[in-house]
Amino acid sequence: MAAFTVSAPVLKAAAAVSAGRARQARRSVAVRAAAFEMPAQYKKISPVGTQVLVKVAEAEKTTAGGIILAESAQRKPTSGDVVEFGDKCVGVKKGVTVLYNKFGIGCVDIEMGGDSYILIREEDLIGTFPGSGATANDIPKLTPLADRVMLKVDSVSTTTAGGIMLTEGAVEKPCTGVIVSVGPGKKVEGKKDGEEDEIKPLATKKGDKVMYFKYAGDKMYDGDGEEYVVLAERDILASM
């Protein structure tokens, strides 16, 4: 089995070349950045540094009501199972399901052996689930990574004091919630050569009620429609 050791910049450059060729061939059609397709002889990728190789979960092909979605309407998943990771990673292990930020810097889509993968920095992973194949119902079980915390967002009233129903756009955006889980802490690199990195624990803890910067973090909803947000501890403004 041939292995391929790569860094994200190398694959990203290759993907850009592939996309450029596609644009030249079809100038009248808008082409999305193409995934890097691994040569058939390579069956394994070995990430370096803090890079993590994730096998992307399948896209949702039906709605909750059973309606079949056209391919263009299927939501691109932002979760998958860890396949391999670099030697500088500290918070992941093989086989766990991770949630990641699709806007991560330097992440690269890869097609290999008929499956879709993403090569992404560990710091762009939002959190991990206790098992594989996680769904919306597993959102409350998410464990944040690094210096992130997960909050259950406080609900807000949809009516005024006089009983008038408010439209969705008129409802004030909540910016308070209760912490339901916290990450292990931020990695601090050793200041001297040979000095080991250390993990700086978070100051907040599960159960704390906090106020946060309302535009921060990654929002998600569980199967019951309850809203959660995962954000960096630095985006917490105050304890309540």
Short mmCIF file of C-alpha atoms in Angstrom, two decimals, residues 40-239:
data_model
loop_
_atom_site.label_atom_id
_atom_site.label_comp_id
_atom_site.label_asym_id
_atom_site.label_seq_id
_atom_site.Cartn_x
_atom_site.Cartn_y
_atom_site.Cartn_z
CA ALA A 40 -4.91 5.69 -7.67
CA GLN A 41 -1.65 4.14 -6.41
CA TYR A 42 -1.89 6.02 -3.11
CA LYS A 43 -4.21 4.51 -0.52
CA LYS A 44 -3.10 6.39 2.59
CA ILE A 45 -2.30 9.96 3.62
CA SER A 46 -0.07 10.77 6.59
CA PRO A 47 -0.66 14.36 7.82
CA VAL A 48 2.18 16.34 9.35
CA GLY A 49 2.30 18.80 12.26
CA THR A 50 -1.16 19.79 13.50
CA GLN A 51 -3.00 18.62 10.37
CA VAL A 52 -5.89 16.16 10.75
CA LEU A 53 -7.32 13.93 8.02
CA VAL A 54 -11.09 13.54 8.38
CA LYS A 55 -13.35 11.25 6.36
CA VAL A 56 -16.34 13.46 5.62
CA ALA A 57 -19.81 12.27 6.62
CA GLU A 58 -22.38 11.71 3.88
CA ALA A 59 -24.59 14.66 2.93
CA GLU A 60 -28.23 14.66 4.01
CA LYS A 61 -30.24 13.40 1.04
CA THR A 62 -33.71 13.78 2.60
CA THR A 63 -35.35 16.30 4.90
CA ALA A 64 -36.74 15.41 8.32
CA GLY A 65 -40.11 15.02 6.59
CA GLY A 66 -38.73 12.52 4.09
CA ILE A 67 -38.50 14.85 1.07
CA ILE A 68 -35.68 13.82 -1.28
CA LEU A 69 -33.28 16.69 -1.92
CA ALA A 70 -31.68 17.49 -5.25
CA GLU A 71 -27.88 17.21 -5.18
CA SER A 72 -27.52 21.01 -5.35
CA ALA A 73 -29.80 21.42 -2.31
CA GLN A 74 -28.03 18.87 -0.11
CA ARG A 75 -26.20 20.48 2.79
CA LYS A 76 -22.47 19.91 2.74
CA PRO A 77 -21.60 18.14 6.00
CA THR A 78 -19.14 19.66 8.45
CA SER A 79 -18.48 16.52 10.45
CA GLY A 80 -16.65 13.26 9.92
CA ASP A 81 -14.39 10.63 11.46
CA VAL A 82 -10.68 11.15 12.15
CA VAL A 83 -8.56 8.83 10.01
CA GLU A 84 -5.03 10.11 10.65
CA PHE A 85 -3.40 13.09 12.38
CA GLY A 86 0.00 14.76 12.63
CA ASP A 87 2.51 14.38 15.46
CA LYS A 88 1.75 17.83 16.91
CA CYS A 89 -1.95 17.14 17.53
CA VAL A 90 -3.01 16.81 21.18
CA GLY A 91 -6.81 16.56 21.35
CA VAL A 92 -7.87 13.98 18.75
CA LYS A 93 -7.58 10.26 18.20
CA LYS A 94 -8.44 7.89 15.37
CA GLY A 95 -12.07 6.96 14.90
CA VAL A 96 -13.69 9.82 16.82
CA THR A 97 -16.29 11.97 15.09
CA VAL A 98 -15.36 15.64 14.89
CA LEU A 99 -17.26 18.79 14.04
CA TYR A 100 -15.22 21.30 12.07
CA ASN A 101 -15.40 24.82 10.73
CA LYS A 102 -15.84 24.69 6.95
CA PHE A 103 -14.22 28.13 6.69
CA GLY A 104 -10.97 26.97 8.28
CA ILE A 105 -7.79 28.50 6.87
CA GLY A 106 -5.88 26.15 4.63
CA CYS A 107 -8.32 23.21 4.75
CA VAL A 108 -8.23 21.05 1.62
CA ASP A 109 -10.91 18.75 0.16
CA ILE A 110 -9.55 15.41 -1.04
CA GLU A 111 -11.09 12.57 -3.06
CA MET A 112 -9.45 9.19 -2.48
CA GLY A 113 -10.73 5.72 -3.33
CA GLY A 114 -14.24 7.03 -4.00
CA ASP A 115 -14.54 8.69 -0.57
CA SER A 116 -14.38 12.35 0.45
CA TYR A 117 -11.89 13.64 2.99
CA ILE A 118 -10.76 16.97 4.35
CA LEU A 119 -7.27 17.88 5.57
CA ILE A 120 -7.67 20.51 8.26
CA ARG A 121 -5.74 22.08 11.13
CA GLU A 122 -6.57 20.77 14.59
CA GLU A 123 -7.32 24.31 15.75
CA ASP A 124 -10.16 24.50 13.20
CA LEU A 125 -11.88 21.47 14.73
CA ILE A 126 -14.75 22.61 16.94
CA GLY A 127 -15.19 19.51 19.07
CA THR A 128 -15.54 15.74 19.28
CA PHE A 129 -18.46 13.35 19.77
CA PRO A 130 -18.29 10.18 21.89
CA GLY A 131 -19.07 7.90 18.94
CA SER A 132 -19.12 7.67 15.17
CA GLY A 133 -22.04 8.74 12.96
CA ALA A 134 -23.17 11.63 15.18
CA THR A 135 -26.47 13.39 14.40
CA ALA A 136 -28.20 16.57 15.59
CA ASN A 137 -29.46 14.66 18.63
CA ASP A 138 -25.84 14.22 19.73
CA ILE A 139 -25.07 17.96 19.81
CA PRO A 140 -25.46 18.14 23.64
CA LYS A 141 -22.77 15.42 23.91
CA LEU A 142 -20.18 17.46 22.00
CA THR A 143 -16.88 18.01 23.83
CA PRO A 144 -15.20 21.26 22.70
CA LEU A 145 -11.52 21.24 21.75
CA ALA A 146 -8.72 23.57 22.86
CA ASP A 147 -9.95 26.76 24.60
CA ARG A 148 -13.55 26.47 23.39
CA VAL A 149 -16.69 26.19 25.51
CA MET A 150 -20.20 25.11 24.52
CA LEU A 151 -23.19 27.07 25.76
CA LYS A 152 -26.88 26.28 25.74
CA VAL A 153 -28.26 29.62 24.58
CA ASP A 154 -31.00 31.22 26.68
CA SER A 155 -34.38 31.37 24.95
CA VAL A 156 -35.97 34.76 24.31
CA SER A 157 -39.57 35.88 24.33
CA THR A 158 -41.30 36.20 20.96
CA THR A 159 -44.00 38.55 22.32
CA THR A 160 -43.88 42.04 23.79
CA ALA A 161 -45.12 42.94 27.28
CA GLY A 162 -48.39 43.95 25.61
CA GLY A 163 -48.81 40.53 23.96
CA ILE A 164 -47.80 41.52 20.41
CA MET A 165 -46.14 38.71 18.45
CA LEU A 166 -42.71 39.64 17.12
CA THR A 167 -41.37 38.58 13.74
CA GLU A 168 -38.15 36.59 13.69
CA GLY A 169 -36.18 39.64 12.55
CA ALA A 170 -37.54 41.76 15.41
CA VAL A 171 -36.65 39.31 18.19
CA GLU A 172 -33.55 40.50 20.03
CA LYS A 173 -30.63 38.14 19.54
CA PRO A 174 -29.73 36.37 22.83
CA CYS A 175 -26.19 36.70 24.13
CA THR A 176 -26.39 34.77 27.38
CA GLY A 177 -26.30 31.08 28.12
CA VAL A 178 -25.15 28.31 30.43
CA ILE A 179 -21.91 26.43 29.81
CA VAL A 180 -22.62 22.73 29.25
CA SER A 181 -19.08 21.59 28.44
CA VAL A 182 -15.55 23.00 28.18
CA GLY A 183 -12.39 22.11 26.29
CA PRO A 184 -9.15 20.98 27.93
CA GLY A 185 -7.50 24.37 27.45
CA LYS A 186 -5.21 26.24 25.10
CA LYS A 187 -1.86 24.76 24.12
CA VAL A 188 1.07 26.96 25.12
CA GLU A 189 4.29 26.16 23.32
CA GLY A 190 7.47 25.74 25.34
CA LYS A 191 9.51 28.94 25.45
CA LYS A 192 12.86 27.15 25.26
CA ASP A 193 14.19 24.49 22.92
CA GLY A 194 13.38 21.05 24.28
CA GLU A 195 10.78 22.42 26.69
CA GLU A 196 7.47 20.58 26.42
CA ASP A 197 4.27 22.35 25.46
CA GLU A 198 1.68 22.73 28.19
CA ILE A 199 -2.09 23.03 28.29
CA LYS A 200 -3.44 26.14 30.03
CA PRO A 201 -6.79 25.19 31.69
CA LEU A 202 -9.85 27.37 31.19
CA ALA A 203 -11.10 29.75 33.87
CA THR A 204 -14.76 28.92 33.19
CA LYS A 205 -16.51 25.66 34.03
CA LYS A 206 -19.63 23.65 33.34
CA GLY A 207 -22.72 25.26 34.86
CA ASP A 208 -21.47 28.86 34.68
CA LYS A 209 -24.00 31.35 33.32
CA VAL A 210 -22.22 33.85 31.09
CA MET A 211 -22.69 36.74 28.70
CA TYR A 212 -20.85 36.47 25.39
CA PHE A 213 -20.14 38.45 22.24
CA LYS A 214 -23.31 37.74 20.28
CA TYR A 215 -21.66 37.37 16.87
CA ALA A 216 -19.01 34.92 18.08
CA GLY A 217 -18.77 31.18 17.69
CA ASP A 218 -20.43 28.39 15.74
CA LYS A 219 -24.17 27.91 16.22
CA MET A 220 -25.95 24.57 16.09
CA TYR A 221 -29.32 23.09 16.96
CA ASP A 222 -30.18 19.71 18.44
CA GLY A 223 -33.04 17.48 17.33
CA ASP A 224 -35.50 19.40 19.51
CA GLY A 225 -34.50 22.77 18.08
CA GLU A 226 -32.56 23.87 21.17
CA GLU A 227 -29.80 26.32 20.27
CA TYR A 228 -26.17 25.85 21.26
CA VAL A 229 -23.05 27.84 20.46
CA VAL A 230 -19.39 26.84 20.66
CA LEU A 231 -17.00 29.73 21.07
CA ALA A 232 -13.53 30.57 22.33
CA GLU A 233 -13.33 31.45 26.03
CA ARG A 234 -11.97 34.88 25.08
CA ASP A 235 -15.38 35.71 23.57
CA ILE A 236 -17.05 35.44 26.98
CA LEU A 237 -17.64 38.96 28.27
CA ALA A 238 -18.81 38.31 31.84
CA SER A 239 -20.07 35.75 34.34
#
